[in-house]
PDB file of C-alpha atoms in Angstrom:
ATOM      1  CA  UNK A   1      -9.168  -8.906  13.972  1.00 57.00           C
ATOM      2  CA  UNK A   2     -10.706 -10.938  11.179  1.00 72.00           C
ATOM      3  CA  UNK A   3     -12.812 -12.821  13.702  1.00 79.00           C
ATOM      4  CA  UNK A   4     -13.883  -9.629  15.500  1.00 80.00           C
ATOM      5  CA  UNK A   5     -14.652  -7.651  12.324  1.00 84.00           C
ATOM      6  CA  UNK A   6     -18.315  -8.711  12.146  1.00 86.00           C
ATOM      7  CA  UNK A   7     -18.763  -7.914  15.846  1.00 86.00           C
ATOM      8  CA  UNK A   8     -17.353  -4.390  15.430  1.00 82.00           C
ATOM      9  CA  UNK A   9     -19.436  -3.762  12.301  1.00 86.00           C
ATOM     10  CA  UNK A  10     -22.597  -4.816  14.159  1.00 88.00           C
ATOM     11  CA  UNK A  11     -21.600  -2.645  17.149  1.00 86.00           C
ATOM     12  CA  UNK A  12     -21.194   0.356  14.815  1.00 84.00           C
ATOM     13  CA  UNK A  13     -24.457  -0.375  12.981  1.00 90.00           C
ATOM     14  CA  UNK A  14     -26.323  -0.328  16.299  1.00 89.00           C
ATOM     15  CA  UNK A  15     -24.890   3.097  17.198  1.00 87.00           C
ATOM     16  CA  UNK A  16     -22.140   1.783  19.435  1.00 83.00           C
ATOM     17  CA  UNK A  17     -19.365   3.685  17.681  1.00 73.00           C
ATOM     18  CA  UNK A  18     -21.038   7.063  18.219  1.00 76.00           C
ATOM     19  CA  UNK A  19     -21.864   6.150  21.800  1.00 81.00           C
ATOM     20  CA  UNK A  20     -18.210   5.262  22.419  1.00 74.00           C
ATOM     21  CA  UNK A  21     -16.786   8.350  20.670  1.00 69.00           C
ATOM     22  CA  UNK A  22     -18.962  10.708  22.736  1.00 72.00           C
ATOM     23  CA  UNK A  23     -17.645   9.134  25.930  1.00 72.00           C
ATOM     24  CA  UNK A  24     -14.028   8.316  25.182  1.00 67.00           C
ATOM     25  CA  UNK A  25     -11.429  10.106  27.325  1.00 66.00           C
ATOM     26  CA  UNK A  26      -8.205   8.649  25.967  1.00 67.00           C
ATOM     27  CA  UNK A  27      -7.558  11.323  23.341  1.00 66.00           C
ATOM     28  CA  UNK A  28      -8.219  15.048  22.981  1.00 67.00           C
ATOM     29  CA  UNK A  29      -6.373  15.860  19.746  1.00 74.00           C
ATOM     30  CA  UNK A  30      -6.488  14.057  16.422  1.00 76.00           C
ATOM     31  CA  UNK A  31      -3.828  14.508  13.736  1.00 80.00           C
ATOM     32  CA  UNK A  32      -4.245  12.811  10.368  1.00 84.00           C
ATOM     33  CA  UNK A  33      -2.305  12.917   7.095  1.00 87.00           C
ATOM     34  CA  UNK A  34      -3.464  11.367   3.831  1.00 87.00           C
ATOM     35  CA  UNK A  35      -1.225  11.212   0.788  1.00 91.00           C
ATOM     36  CA  UNK A  36      -3.452  11.641  -2.213  1.00 91.00           C
ATOM     37  CA  UNK A  37      -2.645  11.157  -5.882  1.00 92.00           C
ATOM     38  CA  UNK A  38       0.384  12.987  -7.243  1.00 92.00           C
ATOM     39  CA  UNK A  39      -1.463  13.885 -10.457  1.00 93.00           C
ATOM     40  CA  UNK A  40      -4.786  15.727 -10.770  1.00 94.00           C
ATOM     41  CA  UNK A  41      -7.878  13.561 -11.120  1.00 95.00           C
ATOM     42  CA  UNK A  42     -11.072  13.979 -13.106  1.00 96.00           C
ATOM     43  CA  UNK A  43     -14.584  13.454 -11.747  1.00 95.00           C
ATOM     44  CA  UNK A  44     -17.487  13.223 -14.155  1.00 96.00           C
ATOM     45  CA  UNK A  45     -15.240  14.655 -16.857  1.00 95.00           C
ATOM     46  CA  UNK A  46     -14.316  17.739 -14.810  1.00 96.00           C
ATOM     47  CA  UNK A  47     -10.831  18.362 -13.438  1.00 95.00           C
ATOM     48  CA  UNK A  48     -10.544  18.156  -9.659  1.00 95.00           C
ATOM     49  CA  UNK A  49      -8.415  21.217  -8.904  1.00 93.00           C
ATOM     50  CA  UNK A  50      -8.178  20.829  -5.143  1.00 92.00           C
ATOM     51  CA  UNK A  51      -9.344  18.752  -2.205  1.00 92.00           C
ATOM     52  CA  UNK A  52     -10.038  19.757   1.383  1.00 91.00           C
ATOM     53  CA  UNK A  53      -9.496  17.237   4.185  1.00 91.00           C
ATOM     54  CA  UNK A  54     -12.264  17.016   6.773  1.00 83.00           C
ATOM     55  CA  UNK A  55     -12.348  15.111  10.025  1.00 74.00           C
ATOM     56  CA  UNK A  56     -14.807  12.291  10.421  1.00 65.00           C
ATOM     57  CA  UNK A  57     -16.414  11.362  13.689  1.00 55.00           C
ATOM     58  CA  UNK A  58     -18.208  14.655  14.213  1.00 57.00           C
ATOM     59  CA  UNK A  59     -20.039  13.043  17.096  1.00 59.00           C
ATOM     60  CA  UNK A  60     -16.836  12.650  19.114  1.00 63.00           C
ATOM     61  CA  UNK A  61     -15.429  14.668  21.960  1.00 71.00           C
ATOM     62  CA  UNK A  62     -12.067  15.541  20.421  1.00 75.00           C
ATOM     63  CA  UNK A  63     -11.028  19.060  21.387  1.00 82.00           C
ATOM     64  CA  UNK A  64      -8.967  19.774  18.253  1.00 85.00           C
ATOM     65  CA  UNK A  65      -8.498  17.919  14.971  1.00 85.00           C
ATOM     66  CA  UNK A  66      -5.804  18.570  12.374  1.00 88.00           C
ATOM     67  CA  UNK A  67      -6.119  17.073   8.913  1.00 90.00           C
ATOM     68  CA  UNK A  68      -3.531  17.237   6.138  1.00 92.00           C
ATOM     69  CA  UNK A  69      -4.003  16.107   2.555  1.00 93.00           C
ATOM     70  CA  UNK A  70      -1.392  16.107  -0.189  1.00 94.00           C
ATOM     71  CA  UNK A  71      -2.968  16.247  -3.653  1.00 95.00           C
ATOM     72  CA  UNK A  72      -1.359  17.002  -7.001  1.00 94.00           C
ATOM     73  CA  UNK A  73       1.659  18.737  -5.483  1.00 92.00           C
ATOM     74  CA  UNK A  74      -0.307  20.809  -2.945  1.00 92.00           C
ATOM     75  CA  UNK A  75      -0.605  20.339   0.800  1.00 91.00           C
ATOM     76  CA  UNK A  76      -3.903  21.444   2.337  1.00 92.00           C
ATOM     77  CA  UNK A  77      -4.391  21.636   6.102  1.00 90.00           C
ATOM     78  CA  UNK A  78      -7.536  22.031   8.155  1.00 89.00           C
ATOM     79  CA  UNK A  79      -7.912  22.580  11.881  1.00 87.00           C
ATOM     80  CA  UNK A  80     -11.243  22.205  13.624  1.00 85.00           C
ATOM     81  CA  UNK A  81     -11.943  22.751  17.308  1.00 85.00           C
ATOM     82  CA  UNK A  82     -14.735  22.524  19.816  1.00 83.00           C
ATOM     83  CA  UNK A  83     -15.374  26.235  20.502  1.00 86.00           C
ATOM     84  CA  UNK A  84     -16.409  25.566  24.103  1.00 86.00           C
ATOM     85  CA  UNK A  85     -13.370  23.463  24.943  1.00 83.00           C
ATOM     86  CA  UNK A  86     -10.867  25.358  22.758  1.00 85.00           C
ATOM     87  CA  UNK A  87     -11.891  28.952  21.990  1.00 90.00           C
ATOM     88  CA  UNK A  88      -8.333  29.855  20.898  1.00 91.00           C
ATOM     89  CA  UNK A  89      -8.618  28.321  17.403  1.00 87.00           C
ATOM     90  CA  UNK A  90      -7.954  31.649  15.590  1.00 90.00           C
ATOM     91  CA  UNK A  91      -4.724  32.057  17.578  1.00 94.00           C
ATOM     92  CA  UNK A  92      -3.739  28.444  16.920  1.00 91.00           C
ATOM     93  CA  UNK A  93      -4.442  28.875  13.189  1.00 89.00           C
ATOM     94  CA  UNK A  94      -2.322  32.046  13.048  1.00 94.00           C
ATOM     95  CA  UNK A  95       0.576  30.359  14.863  1.00 94.00           C
ATOM     96  CA  UNK A  96       0.329  27.287  12.634  1.00 90.00           C
ATOM     97  CA  UNK A  97       0.332  29.476   9.501  1.00 92.00           C
ATOM     98  CA  UNK A  98       3.375  31.391  10.763  1.00 95.00           C
ATOM     99  CA  UNK A  99       5.227  28.150  11.485  1.00 93.00           C
ATOM    100  CA  UNK A 100       4.390  26.747   8.052  1.00 90.00           C
ATOM    101  CA  UNK A 101       5.585  29.998   6.438  1.00 93.00           C
ATOM    102  CA  UNK A 102       8.902  29.663   8.298  1.00 93.00           C
ATOM    103  CA  UNK A 103       9.165  26.037   7.236  1.00 87.00           C
ATOM    104  CA  UNK A 104       8.463  26.849   3.567  1.00 87.00           C
ATOM    105  CA  UNK A 105      10.749  29.901   3.424  1.00 86.00           C
ATOM    106  CA  UNK A 106      13.839  29.632   1.208  1.00 86.00           C
ATOM    107  CA  UNK A 107      16.979  28.708   3.099  1.00 83.00           C
ATOM    108  CA  UNK A 108      20.444  30.074   2.494  1.00 74.00           C
TER     109      UNK A 108
END
């Protein structure tokens, strides 16, 4: 990969990455988790109270993307969907919220 790195960077700089992502057919769903810092950070002297994960590659043809970010003891999830390819996002979000509530519920 070290040898190919400059080739891939040039390909991306010339718009090749976007071209590829608009045409790829190998994946339809993207799931990503990033473990952030365990303690709150400061930015420009102000406390960063929360962070929201967002998907990159907005020029792709992924149907649904799920992003999770753990930051300072909180887990934040986002789900984004192509409304033409997946109009059921509100239903998916409700089902995901219900499942997370069941997962987080106290156990006997």
